[in-house]
C-alpha cells in the first residue's frame, strides 16, 4: 500500500516520479491518478508532475492524520509540518489542484488545543475534501499504548467539528471548479436517465449531459452547474 515507496527495492533504486515519467513518455496518452500517498513521499519532483503533466490527474490524497508534530512523533510518524507547508506553497500557485487529507479525531493524548489547531489549519488551506475518522485502537501500534485516551464523547464531538470543516471545504472547492469552466470526466456507468456518470480529473463526481457517453469514455467539456445529487454537470465539447 506504500505507493510512494515504489522503486526503493530496485537495483539501482528508483522512485515513483521516475516511473510516472516513463509512463508519460509512452505513445498512448495516459490518465493516471495516484492513490493515497504518505506525506514523506511528496517530493518536489512528484508534485511538479502532478500539477504540470496533463496525463496525471491533478489530485493528491494524503493520510495526514493530525497536524500536531507531537502526536505524530509519539505515533512514530514523520513531522507533518514540512509536507503541509510544501502543499500550501503549491496550492498558492495551483489553486485548482485537488488535495484531500485523511484526518483522525480523538487520537490518544490529543488535547483540545491540538484538535483546534488541526481544525484551524485545515480551515486555512484550500483543500478539496477531508476523509474524517474517529480514532479506534489497533493492537500493536504505538497509539494503542498511549495514555490517557480521549473519552468517546469528546472524540465524537471532535469528529463532528472536522466533518463540518469537510462540508465547507467541499462546497468551496466545487464552486471553484465550477467557475473554472472545464472538466474531463472518466465515465464509469450510465444513470437511469441515460446520462454518463463518472469522476473528473480533480476527483469530483460528475454527470455528462449527453446520452452518447458510454462507460470507459473520457469526456472533456464545459461545466454547467451542480446537479441535485451534488455532481458536477459537464456538457461535452
PDB file of C-alpha atoms in Angstrom:
ATOM      1  CA  UNK A   1       0.000   0.000   0.000  1.00  0.00           C
ATOM      2  CA  UNK A   2       3.029   2.317   0.151  1.00  0.00           C
ATOM      3  CA  UNK A   3       2.633   3.711  -3.350  1.00  0.00           C
ATOM      4  CA  UNK A   4       5.137   6.477  -2.707  1.00  0.00           C
ATOM      5  CA  UNK A   5       7.864   3.976  -1.779  1.00  0.00           C
ATOM      6  CA  UNK A   6       7.828   2.378  -5.239  1.00  0.00           C
ATOM      7  CA  UNK A   7      11.302   1.679  -6.589  1.00  0.00           C
ATOM      8  CA  UNK A   8      13.233   1.731  -3.312  1.00  0.00           C
ATOM      9  CA  UNK A   9      13.929  -2.023  -3.543  1.00  0.00           C
ATOM     10  CA  UNK A  10      15.172  -1.956  -7.154  1.00  0.00           C
ATOM     11  CA  UNK A  11      18.806  -2.137  -8.231  1.00  0.00           C
ATOM     12  CA  UNK A  12      19.615   0.619  -8.895  1.00  0.00           C
ATOM     13  CA  UNK A  13      16.911   2.270  -6.761  1.00  0.00           C
ATOM     14  CA  UNK A  14      14.260   4.350  -8.457  1.00  0.00           C
ATOM     15  CA  UNK A  15      11.205   6.319  -7.345  1.00  0.00           C
ATOM     16  CA  UNK A  16       7.572   6.996  -8.205  1.00  0.00           C
ATOM     17  CA  UNK A  17       8.353  10.213 -10.097  1.00  0.00           C
ATOM     18  CA  UNK A  18      10.731   8.340 -12.419  1.00  0.00           C
ATOM     19  CA  UNK A  19       8.084   5.667 -13.053  1.00  0.00           C
ATOM     20  CA  UNK A  20       5.489   8.315 -13.915  1.00  0.00           C
ATOM     21  CA  UNK A  21       7.882   9.983 -16.342  1.00  0.00           C
ATOM     22  CA  UNK A  22       8.433   6.673 -18.129  1.00  0.00           C
ATOM     23  CA  UNK A  23       4.692   6.066 -18.418  1.00  0.00           C
ATOM     24  CA  UNK A  24       4.081   9.609 -19.636  1.00  0.00           C
ATOM     25  CA  UNK A  25       6.653   9.018 -22.357  1.00  0.00           C
ATOM     26  CA  UNK A  26       4.574   6.211 -23.907  1.00  0.00           C
ATOM     27  CA  UNK A  27       2.824   6.857 -27.257  1.00  0.00           C
ATOM     28  CA  UNK A  28      -0.686   6.444 -25.819  1.00  0.00           C
ATOM     29  CA  UNK A  29      -1.999   9.342 -23.722  1.00  0.00           C
ATOM     30  CA  UNK A  30      -2.412   8.004 -20.181  1.00  0.00           C
ATOM     31  CA  UNK A  31      -4.771   9.166 -17.448  1.00  0.00           C
ATOM     32  CA  UNK A  32      -3.041   8.342 -14.185  1.00  0.00           C
ATOM     33  CA  UNK A  33      -4.402   9.015 -10.720  1.00  0.00           C
ATOM     34  CA  UNK A  34      -2.008   8.495  -7.832  1.00  0.00           C
ATOM     35  CA  UNK A  35      -3.603   6.649  -4.938  1.00  0.00           C
ATOM     36  CA  UNK A  36      -3.149   7.594  -1.277  1.00  0.00           C
ATOM     37  CA  UNK A  37       0.442   8.697  -0.734  1.00  0.00           C
ATOM     38  CA  UNK A  38       2.206   9.170   2.601  1.00  0.00           C
ATOM     39  CA  UNK A  39       3.419  12.721   3.313  1.00  0.00           C
ATOM     40  CA  UNK A  40       7.131  11.872   3.298  1.00  0.00           C
ATOM     41  CA  UNK A  41       6.957  10.756  -0.349  1.00  0.00           C
ATOM     42  CA  UNK A  42       5.556  14.040  -1.688  1.00  0.00           C
ATOM     43  CA  UNK A  43       8.822  15.223  -3.223  1.00  0.00           C
ATOM     44  CA  UNK A  44       9.057  18.499  -5.188  1.00  0.00           C
ATOM     45  CA  UNK A  45       9.623  16.459  -8.363  1.00  0.00           C
ATOM     46  CA  UNK A  46       6.481  14.398  -7.811  1.00  0.00           C
ATOM     47  CA  UNK A  47       4.407  17.487  -7.019  1.00  0.00           C
ATOM     48  CA  UNK A  48       5.596  19.148 -10.210  1.00  0.00           C
ATOM     49  CA  UNK A  49       4.461  16.164 -12.277  1.00  0.00           C
ATOM     50  CA  UNK A  50       1.019  16.219 -10.643  1.00  0.00           C
ATOM     51  CA  UNK A  51       0.438  19.909 -11.350  1.00  0.00           C
ATOM     52  CA  UNK A  52       2.160  20.183 -14.736  1.00  0.00           C
ATOM     53  CA  UNK A  53       1.578  16.943 -16.673  1.00  0.00           C
ATOM     54  CA  UNK A  54      -1.737  16.516 -18.468  1.00  0.00           C
ATOM     55  CA  UNK A  55      -1.548  12.734 -18.219  1.00  0.00           C
ATOM     56  CA  UNK A  56      -1.542  12.809 -14.407  1.00  0.00           C
ATOM     57  CA  UNK A  57      -4.754  13.768 -12.638  1.00  0.00           C
ATOM     58  CA  UNK A  58      -4.245  16.965 -10.592  1.00  0.00           C
ATOM     59  CA  UNK A  59      -5.295  15.214  -7.389  1.00  0.00           C
ATOM     60  CA  UNK A  60      -3.476  14.082  -4.266  1.00  0.00           C
ATOM     61  CA  UNK A  61      -4.860  12.146  -1.307  1.00  0.00           C
ATOM     62  CA  UNK A  62      -2.614  12.416   1.750  1.00  0.00           C
ATOM     63  CA  UNK A  63      -3.083  10.493   5.039  1.00  0.00           C
ATOM     64  CA  UNK A  64      -2.152  13.433   7.258  1.00  0.00           C
ATOM     65  CA  UNK A  65      -3.949  12.083  10.387  1.00  0.00           C
ATOM     66  CA  UNK A  66      -3.109  15.137  12.543  1.00  0.00           C
ATOM     67  CA  UNK A  67      -1.363  18.484  12.231  1.00  0.00           C
ATOM     68  CA  UNK A  68       0.281  18.015  15.645  1.00  0.00           C
ATOM     69  CA  UNK A  69       4.024  17.259  15.369  1.00  0.00           C
ATOM     70  CA  UNK A  70       3.988  15.935  18.944  1.00  0.00           C
ATOM     71  CA  UNK A  71       1.204  13.446  18.288  1.00  0.00           C
ATOM     72  CA  UNK A  72       2.807  12.251  15.062  1.00  0.00           C
ATOM     73  CA  UNK A  73       6.179  11.796  16.765  1.00  0.00           C
ATOM     74  CA  UNK A  74       4.573   9.822  19.606  1.00  0.00           C
ATOM     75  CA  UNK A  75       2.929   7.569  16.999  1.00  0.00           C
ATOM     76  CA  UNK A  76       6.229   7.030  15.168  1.00  0.00           C
ATOM     77  CA  UNK A  77       5.232   9.150  12.190  1.00  0.00           C
ATOM     78  CA  UNK A  78       7.066  11.953  10.467  1.00  0.00           C
ATOM     79  CA  UNK A  79       6.515  15.600  11.389  1.00  0.00           C
ATOM     80  CA  UNK A  80       3.690  16.723   9.068  1.00  0.00           C
ATOM     81  CA  UNK A  81       4.780  20.380   9.041  1.00  0.00           C
ATOM     82  CA  UNK A  82       7.164  20.249   6.021  1.00  0.00           C
ATOM     83  CA  UNK A  83       4.557  18.455   3.887  1.00  0.00           C
ATOM     84  CA  UNK A  84       1.815  20.877   4.896  1.00  0.00           C
ATOM     85  CA  UNK A  85       3.985  23.882   4.025  1.00  0.00           C
ATOM     86  CA  UNK A  86       5.044  22.342   0.701  1.00  0.00           C
ATOM     87  CA  UNK A  87       1.404  21.736  -0.193  1.00  0.00           C
ATOM     88  CA  UNK A  88       0.448  25.232   0.970  1.00  0.00           C
ATOM     89  CA  UNK A  89       3.001  26.767  -1.398  1.00  0.00           C
ATOM     90  CA  UNK A  90       1.821  24.526  -4.232  1.00  0.00           C
ATOM     91  CA  UNK A  91      -1.832  25.451  -3.659  1.00  0.00           C
ATOM     92  CA  UNK A  92      -0.969  29.162  -3.737  1.00  0.00           C
ATOM     93  CA  UNK A  93       0.315  28.646  -7.294  1.00  0.00           C
ATOM     94  CA  UNK A  94      -2.212  25.986  -8.342  1.00  0.00           C
ATOM     95  CA  UNK A  95      -5.457  26.690  -6.501  1.00  0.00           C
ATOM     96  CA  UNK A  96      -7.487  24.178  -8.511  1.00  0.00           C
ATOM     97  CA  UNK A  97      -5.270  21.233  -7.526  1.00  0.00           C
ATOM     98  CA  UNK A  98      -7.456  18.743  -5.640  1.00  0.00           C
ATOM     99  CA  UNK A  99      -5.834  17.866  -2.325  1.00  0.00           C
ATOM    100  CA  UNK A 100      -7.629  15.697   0.215  1.00  0.00           C
ATOM    101  CA  UNK A 101      -6.463  14.689   3.689  1.00  0.00           C
ATOM    102  CA  UNK A 102      -7.208  11.764   5.966  1.00  0.00           C
ATOM    103  CA  UNK A 103      -7.664  13.121   9.490  1.00  0.00           C
ATOM    104  CA  UNK A 104      -8.339  11.283  12.749  1.00  0.00           C
ATOM    105  CA  UNK A 105     -10.274  12.806  15.638  1.00  0.00           C
ATOM    106  CA  UNK A 106      -9.647  11.798  19.232  1.00  0.00           C
ATOM    107  CA  UNK A 107      -6.161  10.330  18.961  1.00  0.00           C
ATOM    108  CA  UNK A 108      -4.873   9.197  22.382  1.00  0.00           C
ATOM    109  CA  UNK A 109      -3.425  12.118  24.421  1.00  0.00           C
ATOM    110  CA  UNK A 110      -4.791  14.655  21.898  1.00  0.00           C
ATOM    111  CA  UNK A 111      -5.532  17.883  23.722  1.00  0.00           C
ATOM    112  CA  UNK A 112      -8.331  20.294  22.900  1.00  0.00           C
ATOM    113  CA  UNK A 113      -5.685  22.802  21.825  1.00  0.00           C
ATOM    114  CA  UNK A 114      -4.114  20.299  19.396  1.00  0.00           C
ATOM    115  CA  UNK A 115      -7.511  19.379  17.990  1.00  0.00           C
ATOM    116  CA  UNK A 116      -8.399  23.037  17.438  1.00  0.00           C
ATOM    117  CA  UNK A 117      -5.007  23.706  15.838  1.00  0.00           C
ATOM    118  CA  UNK A 118      -5.709  20.928  13.333  1.00  0.00           C
ATOM    119  CA  UNK A 119      -9.169  22.353  12.578  1.00  0.00           C
ATOM    120  CA  UNK A 120      -7.756  25.865  12.150  1.00  0.00           C
ATOM    121  CA  UNK A 121      -5.029  24.636   9.813  1.00  0.00           C
ATOM    122  CA  UNK A 122      -7.486  22.730   7.643  1.00  0.00           C
ATOM    123  CA  UNK A 123      -9.850  25.699   7.510  1.00  0.00           C
ATOM    124  CA  UNK A 124      -6.964  27.839   6.284  1.00  0.00           C
ATOM    125  CA  UNK A 125      -5.999  25.582   3.367  1.00  0.00           C
ATOM    126  CA  UNK A 126      -7.903  25.488   0.039  1.00  0.00           C
ATOM    127  CA  UNK A 127      -8.397  21.728   0.261  1.00  0.00           C
ATOM    128  CA  UNK A 128     -10.883  19.771  -1.842  1.00  0.00           C
ATOM    129  CA  UNK A 129     -12.136  17.441   0.896  1.00  0.00           C
ATOM    130  CA  UNK A 130     -11.361  15.531   4.077  1.00  0.00           C
ATOM    131  CA  UNK A 131     -11.798  11.887   4.978  1.00  0.00           C
ATOM    132  CA  UNK A 132     -12.615  12.047   8.690  1.00  0.00           C
ATOM    133  CA  UNK A 133     -12.233   9.126  11.077  1.00  0.00           C
ATOM    134  CA  UNK A 134     -12.793   8.735  14.802  1.00  0.00           C
ATOM    135  CA  UNK A 135      -9.822   7.050  16.448  1.00  0.00           C
ATOM    136  CA  UNK A 136     -10.127   3.359  17.246  1.00  0.00           C
ATOM    137  CA  UNK A 137      -7.215   1.351  18.694  1.00  0.00           C
ATOM    138  CA  UNK A 138      -5.290  -1.082  16.518  1.00  0.00           C
ATOM    139  CA  UNK A 139      -3.343  -3.678  18.545  1.00  0.00           C
ATOM    140  CA  UNK A 140       0.418  -3.500  18.111  1.00  0.00           C
ATOM    141  CA  UNK A 141       0.561   0.181  17.179  1.00  0.00           C
ATOM    142  CA  UNK A 142       2.189   2.851  19.316  1.00  0.00           C
ATOM    143  CA  UNK A 143      -1.092   4.746  19.551  1.00  0.00           C
ATOM    144  CA  UNK A 144      -2.817   1.776  21.200  1.00  0.00           C
ATOM    145  CA  UNK A 145      -0.432   2.067  24.166  1.00  0.00           C
ATOM    146  CA  UNK A 146      -0.647   5.853  24.502  1.00  0.00           C
ATOM    147  CA  UNK A 147      -2.393   7.245  27.584  1.00  0.00           C
ATOM    148  CA  UNK A 148      -4.594   8.959  28.501  1.00  0.00           C
ATOM    149  CA  UNK A 149      -7.169   8.074  25.887  1.00  0.00           C
ATOM    150  CA  UNK A 150      -9.701  10.653  24.755  1.00  0.00           C
ATOM    151  CA  UNK A 151     -13.223   9.998  26.118  1.00  0.00           C
ATOM    152  CA  UNK A 152     -15.580   8.635  23.462  1.00  0.00           C
ATOM    153  CA  UNK A 153     -17.945  11.600  23.818  1.00  0.00           C
ATOM    154  CA  UNK A 154     -15.115  14.060  23.170  1.00  0.00           C
ATOM    155  CA  UNK A 155     -13.952  12.014  20.181  1.00  0.00           C
ATOM    156  CA  UNK A 156     -17.439  12.201  18.670  1.00  0.00           C
ATOM    157  CA  UNK A 157     -17.619  15.985  19.178  1.00  0.00           C
ATOM    158  CA  UNK A 158     -14.201  16.442  17.540  1.00  0.00           C
ATOM    159  CA  UNK A 159     -15.257  14.231  14.650  1.00  0.00           C
ATOM    160  CA  UNK A 160     -18.346  16.368  14.080  1.00  0.00           C
ATOM    161  CA  UNK A 161     -16.224  19.530  14.064  1.00  0.00           C
ATOM    162  CA  UNK A 162     -13.972  18.036  11.383  1.00  0.00           C
ATOM    163  CA  UNK A 163     -16.977  16.901   9.350  1.00  0.00           C
ATOM    164  CA  UNK A 164     -18.341  20.453   9.374  1.00  0.00           C
ATOM    165  CA  UNK A 165     -14.970  21.644   8.081  1.00  0.00           C
ATOM    166  CA  UNK A 166     -15.138  18.977   5.374  1.00  0.00           C
ATOM    167  CA  UNK A 167     -18.555  20.223   4.234  1.00  0.00           C
ATOM    168  CA  UNK A 168     -17.275  23.790   3.915  1.00  0.00           C
ATOM    169  CA  UNK A 169     -14.140  22.733   2.055  1.00  0.00           C
ATOM    170  CA  UNK A 170     -16.063  20.550  -0.406  1.00  0.00           C
ATOM    171  CA  UNK A 171     -18.585  23.292  -1.190  1.00  0.00           C
ATOM    172  CA  UNK A 172     -15.886  25.912  -1.727  1.00  0.00           C
ATOM    173  CA  UNK A 173     -13.798  23.626  -3.935  1.00  0.00           C
ATOM    174  CA  UNK A 174     -16.795  22.564  -6.034  1.00  0.00           C
ATOM    175  CA  UNK A 175     -17.613  26.240  -6.591  1.00  0.00           C
ATOM    176  CA  UNK A 176     -14.025  26.960  -7.699  1.00  0.00           C
ATOM    177  CA  UNK A 177     -14.052  24.125 -10.225  1.00  0.00           C
ATOM    178  CA  UNK A 178     -17.481  25.144 -11.498  1.00  0.00           C
ATOM    179  CA  UNK A 179     -16.142  28.656 -12.070  1.00  0.00           C
ATOM    180  CA  UNK A 180     -13.105  27.183 -13.831  1.00  0.00           C
ATOM    181  CA  UNK A 181     -15.498  26.236 -16.614  1.00  0.00           C
ATOM    182  CA  UNK A 182     -13.996  22.970 -17.879  1.00  0.00           C
ATOM    183  CA  UNK A 183     -13.585  19.381 -16.735  1.00  0.00           C
ATOM    184  CA  UNK A 184     -12.624  15.940 -18.000  1.00  0.00           C
ATOM    185  CA  UNK A 185     -14.785  13.008 -16.949  1.00  0.00           C
ATOM    186  CA  UNK A 186     -13.976   9.303 -16.960  1.00  0.00           C
ATOM    187  CA  UNK A 187     -17.413   7.751 -17.498  1.00  0.00           C
ATOM    188  CA  UNK A 188     -17.951   4.772 -15.199  1.00  0.00           C
ATOM    189  CA  UNK A 189     -21.643   3.888 -15.612  1.00  0.00           C
ATOM    190  CA  UNK A 190     -24.945   5.139 -17.021  1.00  0.00           C
ATOM    191  CA  UNK A 191     -27.624   6.643 -14.782  1.00  0.00           C
ATOM    192  CA  UNK A 192     -31.327   5.867 -15.075  1.00  0.00           C
ATOM    193  CA  UNK A 193     -31.670   8.999 -17.207  1.00  0.00           C
ATOM    194  CA  UNK A 194     -29.174   7.604 -19.726  1.00  0.00           C
ATOM    195  CA  UNK A 195     -26.523  10.181 -18.853  1.00  0.00           C
ATOM    196  CA  UNK A 196     -22.972   9.063 -18.118  1.00  0.00           C
ATOM    197  CA  UNK A 197     -21.786   9.197 -14.523  1.00  0.00           C
ATOM    198  CA  UNK A 198     -18.157   9.300 -13.542  1.00  0.00           C
ATOM    199  CA  UNK A 199     -15.300  11.169 -11.918  1.00  0.00           C
ATOM    200  CA  UNK A 200     -13.474  14.275 -13.071  1.00  0.00           C
ATOM    201  CA  UNK A 201      -9.713  14.546 -13.183  1.00  0.00           C
ATOM    202  CA  UNK A 202      -9.994  16.573  -9.954  1.00  0.00           C
ATOM    203  CA  UNK A 203     -11.873  13.770  -8.184  1.00  0.00           C
ATOM    204  CA  UNK A 204     -15.346  15.306  -8.302  1.00  0.00           C
ATOM    205  CA  UNK A 205     -18.409  13.181  -9.100  1.00  0.00           C
ATOM    206  CA  UNK A 206     -19.817  14.285 -12.451  1.00  0.00           C
ATOM    207  CA  UNK A 207     -22.727  13.790 -14.815  1.00  0.00           C
ATOM    208  CA  UNK A 208     -22.090  14.021 -18.557  1.00  0.00           C
ATOM    209  CA  UNK A 209     -25.096  15.757 -20.105  1.00  0.00           C
ATOM    210  CA  UNK A 210     -25.233  13.517 -23.150  1.00  0.00           C
ATOM    211  CA  UNK A 211     -26.810  10.155 -23.892  1.00  0.00           C
ATOM    212  CA  UNK A 212     -23.947   9.345 -26.256  1.00  0.00           C
ATOM    213  CA  UNK A 213     -21.424   8.881 -23.441  1.00  0.00           C
ATOM    214  CA  UNK A 214     -20.570   5.270 -22.630  1.00  0.00           C
ATOM    215  CA  UNK A 215     -18.661   3.616 -19.760  1.00  0.00           C
ATOM    216  CA  UNK A 216     -14.952   3.845 -20.482  1.00  0.00           C
ATOM    217  CA  UNK A 217     -15.230   7.138 -22.391  1.00  0.00           C
ATOM    218  CA  UNK A 218     -13.052  10.078 -21.447  1.00  0.00           C
ATOM    219  CA  UNK A 219     -15.211  13.152 -21.993  1.00  0.00           C
ATOM    220  CA  UNK A 220     -13.980  16.745 -21.997  1.00  0.00           C
ATOM    221  CA  UNK A 221     -16.464  19.562 -21.769  1.00  0.00           C
ATOM    222  CA  UNK A 222     -17.722  22.704 -20.095  1.00  0.00           C
ATOM    223  CA  UNK A 223     -19.194  22.820 -16.607  1.00  0.00           C
ATOM    224  CA  UNK A 224     -22.891  23.636 -16.423  1.00  0.00           C
ATOM    225  CA  UNK A 225     -23.856  23.759 -12.781  1.00  0.00           C
ATOM    226  CA  UNK A 226     -24.296  21.281  -9.955  1.00  0.00           C
ATOM    227  CA  UNK A 227     -26.935  18.552 -10.153  1.00  0.00           C
ATOM    228  CA  UNK A 228     -29.454  17.755  -7.423  1.00  0.00           C
ATOM    229  CA  UNK A 229     -27.233  14.839  -6.392  1.00  0.00           C
ATOM    230  CA  UNK A 230     -24.263  17.174  -5.915  1.00  0.00           C
ATOM    231  CA  UNK A 231     -22.430  16.046  -9.041  1.00  0.00           C
ATOM    232  CA  UNK A 232     -20.784  18.459 -11.447  1.00  0.00           C
ATOM    233  CA  UNK A 233     -22.744  18.747 -14.705  1.00  0.00           C
ATOM    234  CA  UNK A 234     -20.462  18.596 -17.759  1.00  0.00           C
ATOM    235  CA  UNK A 235     -21.569  19.306 -21.329  1.00  0.00           C
ATOM    236  CA  UNK A 236     -19.307  17.581 -23.906  1.00  0.00           C
ATOM    237  CA  UNK A 237     -17.382  19.887 -26.208  1.00  0.00           C
TER     238      UNK A 237
END
